[in-house]
Amino acid sequence: MALPRQVSDDERRARLGIRQALAPSHRAADAVAASRATVALHSTEPASVFLSALSRTDDLAAEDMVAAFDRGDLVRQVSMRRTLFGLPRDLLPAALGSICTRMASRARNELIKGAAAAGKTDPERWVERAVDAVEAALESSAPLTAAEIRERVPAADGRYPQGAGTKWASMVQLAPRVVLLAAMQGRVVRCGEHPDWRISRPTWTTMRRRLGEVAPLDERSGYAELVRRWLAQHGPGTVEDVAWWLGATKGAVRTALSDVDAVEVRLASGATGWLLRDDAGPVDDPGPWVALLPVLDPAIMGWRDRDFLLGRHAPLLFDSVGNAGTTAWVDGRVVGVWVQDDTGRVEVRLLEQVPTSARDALEDEAARLTGWLEGRRVFPVYPSPAMRQAR
C-alpha cells in the first residue's frame, strides 16, 4: 500500500493564498465569491465581513456587500461554533440541517433553564410557545429589532438572574435568546443592514418571508457538504481541525470525510490530514502575496492547529478566549498586525523582519485599506495583545 503523500507547510500556505483568494492572481470576483473562498465569512464583528471580502477582491465597495445581503445572496446566520457567519445562500440548507440543529439543541436547553430561573410555569412548554409567538409576530409585521420583539411579543418576555454574588451579576432578557433559538432553528433570519456597516443592529423577519422555503438537508448530508467545502478551501487539515471549526463531534467529521471520499495526506507535523480526492495533488506556486486581514478572519480561524501559519507569534495574536485580532501576512505566514491612528490611517506593526519587497507591499496594502476606509475607524471588540501594544 502506498504511503500518504507528504504535504509541506509551504504547500499549505500556497493553498491558502490560492483557495482563499488572497494571492493577487486568484482574487474573488465579488462579495459572494469572497465568501465562498472561505466557506463563510466571520461576522461576529460587523466590520470584519466587509474587510475580509475586501482583502479577497480587487475593487469591492461597501455598497456591493450590503447589496449582496439585501438580495439574500449572503445570509448572516449563527452556525459553526455558535458563531455568526456570512454564508452564501446555497450553503444555508446544509448548515441548518447539521450544525445549526446541534447548536439549537444546546441553546434550547439553556433557554429552558433560563425560563425556569425566571419563574415560568412549565419552562419547556414556555420555550416552544415563545418561539412560535416570535415567528408568528414576524410573519405578520414589518421586520422588528430584538427590542421591538420584546415589546410586541409578551409571550417571549421575561428576565432571569445571572452571576448572582459576583461582579458580573445581571438580569438577562429572555426575548433575545428566544430570537436566537428561532434563528438557529431556521425559522427567523436577520434582514437589512445598518447604514453604517461597522454597526450591528439587526432587524428580524421570518425565513419564509425573507428567503422563501429553505429546506434543510438531512444531518449527514449537511455535514458532508460543510466538510467538502472546508476541505476545498482550507484543506488539508486534521479531523481535530475540522471538528473544531464546525463545533461538531469527531465522529460526525469522520463520517463526513468518508462520505466525500476524502484521502489521507501526511502533514509536516506528522499528523494525518485530509484532502478531497480530486484535489489531492500539489498546487502551483501562487507567487508572492501579502494581506491585511481583520479580526476573526477565516484565514486564521480556520484550523485548531495553526502553527504552520503563526510560528512563534501565536500568544500575541489572540485574546484570552481565543479570538484572533488583525493580522499582516506575507506568503501565507502571519508576520504582524495592523491598527489605525487617530485619523484612520492604517499602520502595519511587524513582529519579525521581512524582505524589503514584502514590507513595501504591506505598505501599499495599508494605503489601499486606508483609502477604502475613507477616515472611518474600526474599533474591534477583540483586540489582540499585539494590537494593544501597537496603540
Coordinates of C-alpha atoms in Angstrom, one line a residue:
M1 CA 0.0 0.0 0.0
A2 CA 1.4 3.4 -1.0
L3 CA 2.2 5.8 1.8
P4 CA 0.1 9.0 2.1
R5 CA 1.5 12.0 0.2
Q6 CA 3.5 14.4 2.2
V7 CA 2.1 18.0 2.2
S8 CA 4.7 20.6 3.3
D9 CA 3.8 23.7 5.3
D10 CA 4.9 25.7 2.2
E11 CA 2.3 23.9 0.1
R12 CA -0.4 24.5 2.8
R13 CA 0.5 28.2 2.7
A14 CA 0.4 28.2 -1.1
R15 CA -3.0 26.6 -1.0
L16 CA -4.2 29.3 1.4
G17 CA -3.3 32.0 -1.0
I18 CA -4.9 30.3 -3.9
R19 CA -8.1 28.8 -2.4
Q20 CA -8.9 31.7 -0.2
A21 CA -8.4 34.3 -2.9
L22 CA -5.6 36.1 -1.1
A23 CA -2.9 35.9 -3.8
P24 CA -3.4 38.6 -6.4
S25 CA -3.6 36.0 -9.2
H26 CA -6.6 34.4 -7.5
R27 CA -8.8 37.2 -6.4
A28 CA -12.5 36.7 -6.0
A29 CA -14.8 38.5 -8.4
D30 CA -17.3 39.8 -5.9
A31 CA -18.6 39.6 -2.3
V32 CA -20.3 36.2 -2.7
A33 CA -17.2 34.7 -4.3
A34 CA -15.1 36.1 -1.5
S35 CA -17.4 34.3 1.0
R36 CA -17.3 31.1 -1.0
A37 CA -13.5 31.3 -1.0
T38 CA -13.5 30.9 2.8
V39 CA -16.7 28.7 3.0
A40 CA -18.2 31.5 5.1
L41 CA -17.1 34.9 6.4
H42 CA -16.9 35.5 10.1
S43 CA -19.5 38.1 11.0
T44 CA -19.3 38.4 14.8
E45 CA -17.9 41.8 14.4
P46 CA -19.9 43.6 11.7
A47 CA -16.9 45.3 10.0
S48 CA -15.0 42.0 9.6
V49 CA -17.2 40.6 7.0
F50 CA -16.6 43.7 4.8
L51 CA -12.9 43.8 5.4
S52 CA -12.4 40.1 4.8
A53 CA -14.2 40.4 1.5
L54 CA -12.2 43.5 0.6
S55 CA -9.0 41.6 1.2
R56 CA -10.0 39.0 -1.4
T57 CA -11.2 41.3 -4.2
D58 CA -9.6 44.0 -6.2
D59 CA -12.4 46.5 -6.1
L60 CA -15.2 45.9 -3.7
A61 CA -17.4 48.8 -2.4
A62 CA -19.2 48.5 0.9
E63 CA -22.4 49.0 -1.1
D64 CA -21.7 45.8 -3.0
M65 CA -21.5 43.8 0.2
V66 CA -24.7 45.5 1.5
A67 CA -26.5 44.7 -1.7
A68 CA -25.4 41.0 -1.5
F69 CA -27.0 40.8 1.9
D70 CA -30.1 42.8 0.9
R71 CA -30.6 40.4 -2.1
G72 CA -30.2 37.4 0.1
D73 CA -27.2 36.2 -1.8
L74 CA -25.4 36.3 1.6
V75 CA -27.1 35.5 4.8
R76 CA -26.0 36.2 8.4
Q77 CA -26.5 33.0 10.3
V78 CA -25.4 31.7 13.6
S79 CA -23.9 28.3 12.7
M80 CA -20.4 26.8 13.2
R81 CA -19.3 27.0 16.8
R82 CA -22.4 29.0 17.5
T83 CA -20.7 31.9 15.8
L84 CA -22.3 34.4 13.4
F85 CA -21.2 33.9 9.8
G86 CA -22.0 35.5 6.4
L87 CA -23.0 32.4 4.5
P88 CA -23.5 32.0 0.7
R89 CA -27.2 31.4 0.4
D90 CA -26.8 27.9 -1.1
L91 CA -24.9 26.8 2.0
L92 CA -27.8 27.5 4.3
P93 CA -29.7 24.2 3.8
A94 CA -26.5 22.3 4.8
A95 CA -25.8 24.4 7.8
L96 CA -29.5 24.4 9.0
G97 CA -29.7 20.6 8.7
S98 CA -26.5 19.8 10.6
I99 CA -24.5 22.2 12.8
C100 CA -27.4 24.7 13.3
T101 CA -29.5 21.8 14.6
R102 CA -26.8 20.8 17.0
M103 CA -26.3 24.4 18.2
A104 CA -30.1 24.9 18.5
S105 CA -30.4 21.8 20.8
R106 CA -27.9 23.3 23.2
A107 CA -29.5 26.8 23.0
R108 CA -32.9 25.3 23.7
N109 CA -31.7 23.5 26.8
E110 CA -30.0 26.7 28.1
L111 CA -33.2 28.7 27.4
I112 CA -35.3 26.2 29.3
K113 CA -33.1 26.7 32.3
G114 CA -33.3 30.4 31.9
A115 CA -37.1 30.2 31.7
A116 CA -37.2 28.1 34.9
A117 CA -35.0 30.7 36.7
A118 CA -37.4 33.4 35.5
G119 CA -40.2 31.6 37.2
K120 CA -42.0 30.4 34.1
T121 CA -44.5 27.6 34.6
D122 CA -43.6 24.5 32.6
P123 CA -40.4 26.1 31.1
E124 CA -40.1 23.6 28.2
R125 CA -43.6 24.4 27.0
W126 CA -42.9 28.1 27.6
V127 CA -39.9 28.0 25.2
E128 CA -42.0 26.3 22.5
R129 CA -44.7 28.8 22.8
A130 CA -42.3 31.8 22.9
V131 CA -40.6 30.7 19.7
D132 CA -43.9 30.2 18.0
A133 CA -45.1 33.6 19.1
V134 CA -42.0 35.3 17.8
E135 CA -42.3 33.6 14.4
A136 CA -46.0 34.5 14.2
A137 CA -45.4 38.1 15.1
L138 CA -42.7 38.5 12.4
E139 CA -44.8 36.7 9.8
S140 CA -47.5 39.4 10.2
S141 CA -45.4 42.5 10.6
A142 CA -42.6 44.6 9.1
P143 CA -39.1 43.5 10.3
L144 CA -38.5 44.2 14.0
T145 CA -35.5 44.7 16.2
A146 CA -34.9 42.5 19.2
A147 CA -36.1 45.3 21.5
E148 CA -39.3 45.7 19.4
I149 CA -39.9 42.0 19.6
R150 CA -39.7 42.1 23.3
E151 CA -42.2 44.9 23.4
R152 CA -44.7 43.4 21.0
V153 CA -44.4 39.7 21.9
P154 CA -45.2 39.5 25.6
A155 CA -45.2 35.6 25.3
A156 CA -41.4 35.8 24.9
D157 CA -40.7 38.4 27.6
G158 CA -39.1 37.8 30.9
R159 CA -35.8 38.1 32.8
Y160 CA -33.7 35.9 35.0
P161 CA -30.7 36.5 37.2
Q162 CA -27.2 35.5 36.2
G163 CA -23.9 35.5 38.1
A164 CA -25.5 36.2 41.5
G165 CA -23.0 37.2 44.1
T166 CA -20.3 38.1 41.5
K167 CA -19.3 41.4 39.9
W168 CA -20.9 40.1 36.7
A169 CA -24.4 39.8 38.3
S170 CA -27.1 40.9 35.9
M171 CA -30.6 40.3 34.8
V172 CA -30.8 38.5 31.4
Q173 CA -33.6 39.2 28.9
L174 CA -35.2 36.1 27.6
A175 CA -36.6 37.6 24.4
P176 CA -33.2 37.9 22.5
R177 CA -32.4 34.3 23.4
V178 CA -35.8 33.2 22.1
V179 CA -35.0 35.1 18.8
L180 CA -31.5 33.4 18.6
L181 CA -33.0 30.0 19.1
A182 CA -35.6 30.6 16.4
A183 CA -32.8 31.7 14.1
M184 CA -30.7 28.6 14.7
Q185 CA -33.9 26.6 14.0
G186 CA -34.2 28.3 10.7
R187 CA -37.5 30.0 11.5
V188 CA -36.4 33.6 11.6
V189 CA -33.4 35.4 10.0
R190 CA -31.6 38.8 10.1
C191 CA -32.6 41.2 7.4
G192 CA -31.5 44.7 6.5
E193 CA -28.1 46.2 7.0
H194 CA -27.4 49.2 9.2
P195 CA -26.5 52.3 7.2
D196 CA -23.1 52.2 8.9
W197 CA -21.7 48.8 8.1
R198 CA -19.5 48.9 11.2
I199 CA -22.6 48.7 13.5
S200 CA -24.6 45.6 14.3
R201 CA -28.3 46.5 14.9
P202 CA -30.2 43.8 13.1
T203 CA -33.9 43.6 12.3
W204 CA -35.6 40.2 12.0
T205 CA -38.2 38.6 9.9
T206 CA -39.3 35.0 9.1
M207 CA -37.1 32.8 7.0
R208 CA -40.0 32.2 4.6
R209 CA -40.7 35.9 4.0
R210 CA -37.0 36.7 3.6
L211 CA -35.7 33.8 1.5
G212 CA -38.7 31.6 0.7
E213 CA -38.9 28.0 1.6
V214 CA -35.4 26.8 2.7
A215 CA -35.4 23.0 3.1
P216 CA -32.7 21.8 5.4
L217 CA -30.6 18.9 4.3
D218 CA -30.6 15.8 6.5
E219 CA -28.0 15.8 9.1
R220 CA -25.5 13.5 7.4
S221 CA -25.8 15.2 4.1
G222 CA -25.4 18.6 5.7
Y223 CA -22.2 17.7 7.5
A224 CA -20.8 16.2 4.3
E225 CA -21.4 19.4 2.4
L226 CA -19.8 21.5 5.0
V227 CA -16.8 19.3 5.3
R228 CA -16.5 19.1 1.5
R229 CA -16.4 22.9 1.3
W230 CA -14.0 23.1 4.2
L231 CA -11.5 20.7 2.5
A232 CA -11.8 22.6 -0.8
Q233 CA -10.9 26.0 0.8
H234 CA -8.9 25.1 4.0
G235 CA -7.5 21.6 3.3
P236 CA -5.5 19.8 4.2
G237 CA -6.4 19.6 7.8
T238 CA -6.9 17.0 10.5
V239 CA -10.1 15.6 12.0
E240 CA -9.5 17.8 15.0
D241 CA -9.2 20.9 12.8
V242 CA -12.5 20.2 11.1
A243 CA -14.3 19.3 14.3
W244 CA -13.0 22.5 15.9
W245 CA -14.1 24.7 13.0
L246 CA -17.5 23.1 12.9
G247 CA -18.1 22.8 16.6
A248 CA -19.1 19.2 15.8
T249 CA -18.1 15.8 17.1
K250 CA -15.1 13.9 15.6
G251 CA -17.5 11.1 14.8
A252 CA -19.6 13.3 12.6
V253 CA -16.4 14.6 10.9
R254 CA -15.1 11.1 10.2
T255 CA -18.4 10.1 8.7
A256 CA -18.4 13.1 6.5
L257 CA -14.8 12.5 5.4
S258 CA -15.9 9.1 4.3
D259 CA -19.0 10.4 2.6
V260 CA -17.0 12.9 0.5
D261 CA -14.3 10.3 -0.3
A262 CA -11.5 12.3 1.2
V263 CA -8.0 11.0 1.0
E264 CA -5.2 10.9 3.6
V265 CA -2.1 13.0 3.4
R266 CA 0.8 13.4 5.8
L267 CA 1.3 16.9 7.2
A268 CA 4.8 18.3 8.1
S269 CA 3.9 17.9 11.8
G270 CA 3.5 14.2 11.3
A271 CA -0.3 14.3 11.7
T272 CA -2.8 12.8 9.3
G273 CA -4.5 15.4 7.1
W274 CA -7.3 15.1 4.6
L275 CA -7.9 16.4 1.1
L276 CA -10.7 15.9 -1.5
R277 CA -9.7 13.1 -3.9
D278 CA -9.8 15.4 -6.9
D279 CA -7.7 18.0 -5.1
A280 CA -5.0 15.7 -3.7
G281 CA -2.1 16.7 -5.9
P282 CA 0.4 19.5 -5.4
V283 CA -0.6 23.1 -6.3
D284 CA 1.3 25.7 -8.3
D285 CA 3.2 28.5 -6.5
P286 CA 0.8 31.5 -6.5
G287 CA 3.7 33.9 -6.4
P288 CA 4.4 36.5 -3.7
W289 CA 1.4 37.9 -1.8
V290 CA 0.6 40.0 1.2
A291 CA -2.7 40.7 3.1
L292 CA -4.0 42.8 5.9
L293 CA -6.9 40.8 7.4
P294 CA -9.4 41.9 10.1
V295 CA -10.2 40.3 13.4
L296 CA -11.6 36.8 13.3
D297 CA -10.8 36.4 9.6
P298 CA -11.3 32.8 8.3
A299 CA -7.6 32.6 7.2
I300 CA -6.6 32.5 10.9
M301 CA -9.7 31.0 12.4
G302 CA -10.0 28.0 10.0
W303 CA -8.0 25.5 12.0
R304 CA -7.4 24.3 15.5
D305 CA -3.6 23.8 14.9
R306 CA -2.3 26.9 13.3
D307 CA 1.5 26.5 13.8
F308 CA 2.1 26.4 10.0
L309 CA 0.7 29.9 9.8
L310 CA 1.7 31.6 13.0
G311 CA 5.1 30.2 14.1
R312 CA 6.1 31.7 17.4
H313 CA 3.7 34.6 17.3
A314 CA 0.5 32.9 18.4
P315 CA 0.5 34.3 22.0
L316 CA 0.5 37.8 20.6
L317 CA -2.3 37.3 18.1
F318 CA -5.3 36.1 20.2
D319 CA -7.2 37.5 23.1
S320 CA -7.7 35.5 26.3
V321 CA -10.6 33.4 24.9
G322 CA -9.1 32.7 21.5
N323 CA -10.4 35.4 19.3
A324 CA -7.9 36.5 16.6
G325 CA -7.0 40.1 16.2
T326 CA -6.0 41.9 13.0
T327 CA -3.1 40.2 11.1
A328 CA -0.5 41.1 8.5
W329 CA 0.5 38.3 6.2
V330 CA 3.4 37.6 3.8
D331 CA 3.2 34.5 1.6
G332 CA 0.9 32.6 4.0
R333 CA 2.5 33.5 7.3
V334 CA 1.4 36.0 9.9
V335 CA 4.3 38.5 10.4
G336 CA 2.5 41.3 12.2
V337 CA -0.7 43.2 12.9
W338 CA -2.3 46.4 11.8
V339 CA -4.0 49.2 13.6
Q340 CA -5.4 52.7 12.8
D341 CA -4.2 56.0 14.1
D342 CA -6.5 58.8 15.3
T343 CA -7.0 60.0 11.7
G344 CA -8.0 56.5 10.5
R345 CA -4.7 55.8 8.7
V346 CA -3.8 52.1 8.6
E347 CA -0.4 51.3 10.1
V348 CA 1.4 47.9 10.0
R349 CA 3.3 46.7 13.0
L350 CA 5.7 43.9 12.2
L351 CA 6.5 41.1 14.7
E352 CA 9.5 39.9 12.7
Q353 CA 11.8 41.2 9.9
V354 CA 10.6 40.7 6.3
P355 CA 12.2 41.4 3.0
T356 CA 12.1 45.0 1.7
S357 CA 9.8 43.9 -1.1
A358 CA 7.3 42.4 1.3
R359 CA 7.4 45.5 3.6
D360 CA 6.7 47.7 0.6
A361 CA 3.9 45.5 -0.5
L362 CA 2.4 45.7 3.0
E363 CA 2.6 49.4 3.0
D364 CA 0.8 49.5 -0.4
E365 CA -1.9 47.3 1.0
A366 CA -2.2 49.6 4.1
A367 CA -2.6 52.6 1.8
R368 CA -5.3 50.7 -0.1
L369 CA -7.2 49.9 3.1
T370 CA -6.8 53.5 4.3
G371 CA -8.3 54.8 1.1
W372 CA -11.1 52.3 1.2
L373 CA -12.0 53.2 4.8
E374 CA -12.0 57.0 4.0
G375 CA -11.2 58.0 7.5
R376 CA -13.7 55.7 9.2
R377 CA -12.2 54.0 12.2
V378 CA -13.0 50.4 13.1
F379 CA -12.9 49.6 16.9
P380 CA -12.5 45.8 17.3
V381 CA -14.2 44.2 20.3
Y382 CA -11.4 41.6 20.4
P383 CA -8.0 43.4 20.2
S384 CA -5.1 41.1 20.5
P385 CA -2.1 41.7 22.8
A386 CA 0.0 42.8 19.7
M387 CA -2.7 45.3 18.7
R388 CA -2.8 46.7 22.3
Q389 CA 1.0 47.1 22.3
A390 CA 0.8 48.9 18.9
R391 CA -1.5 51.6 20.1

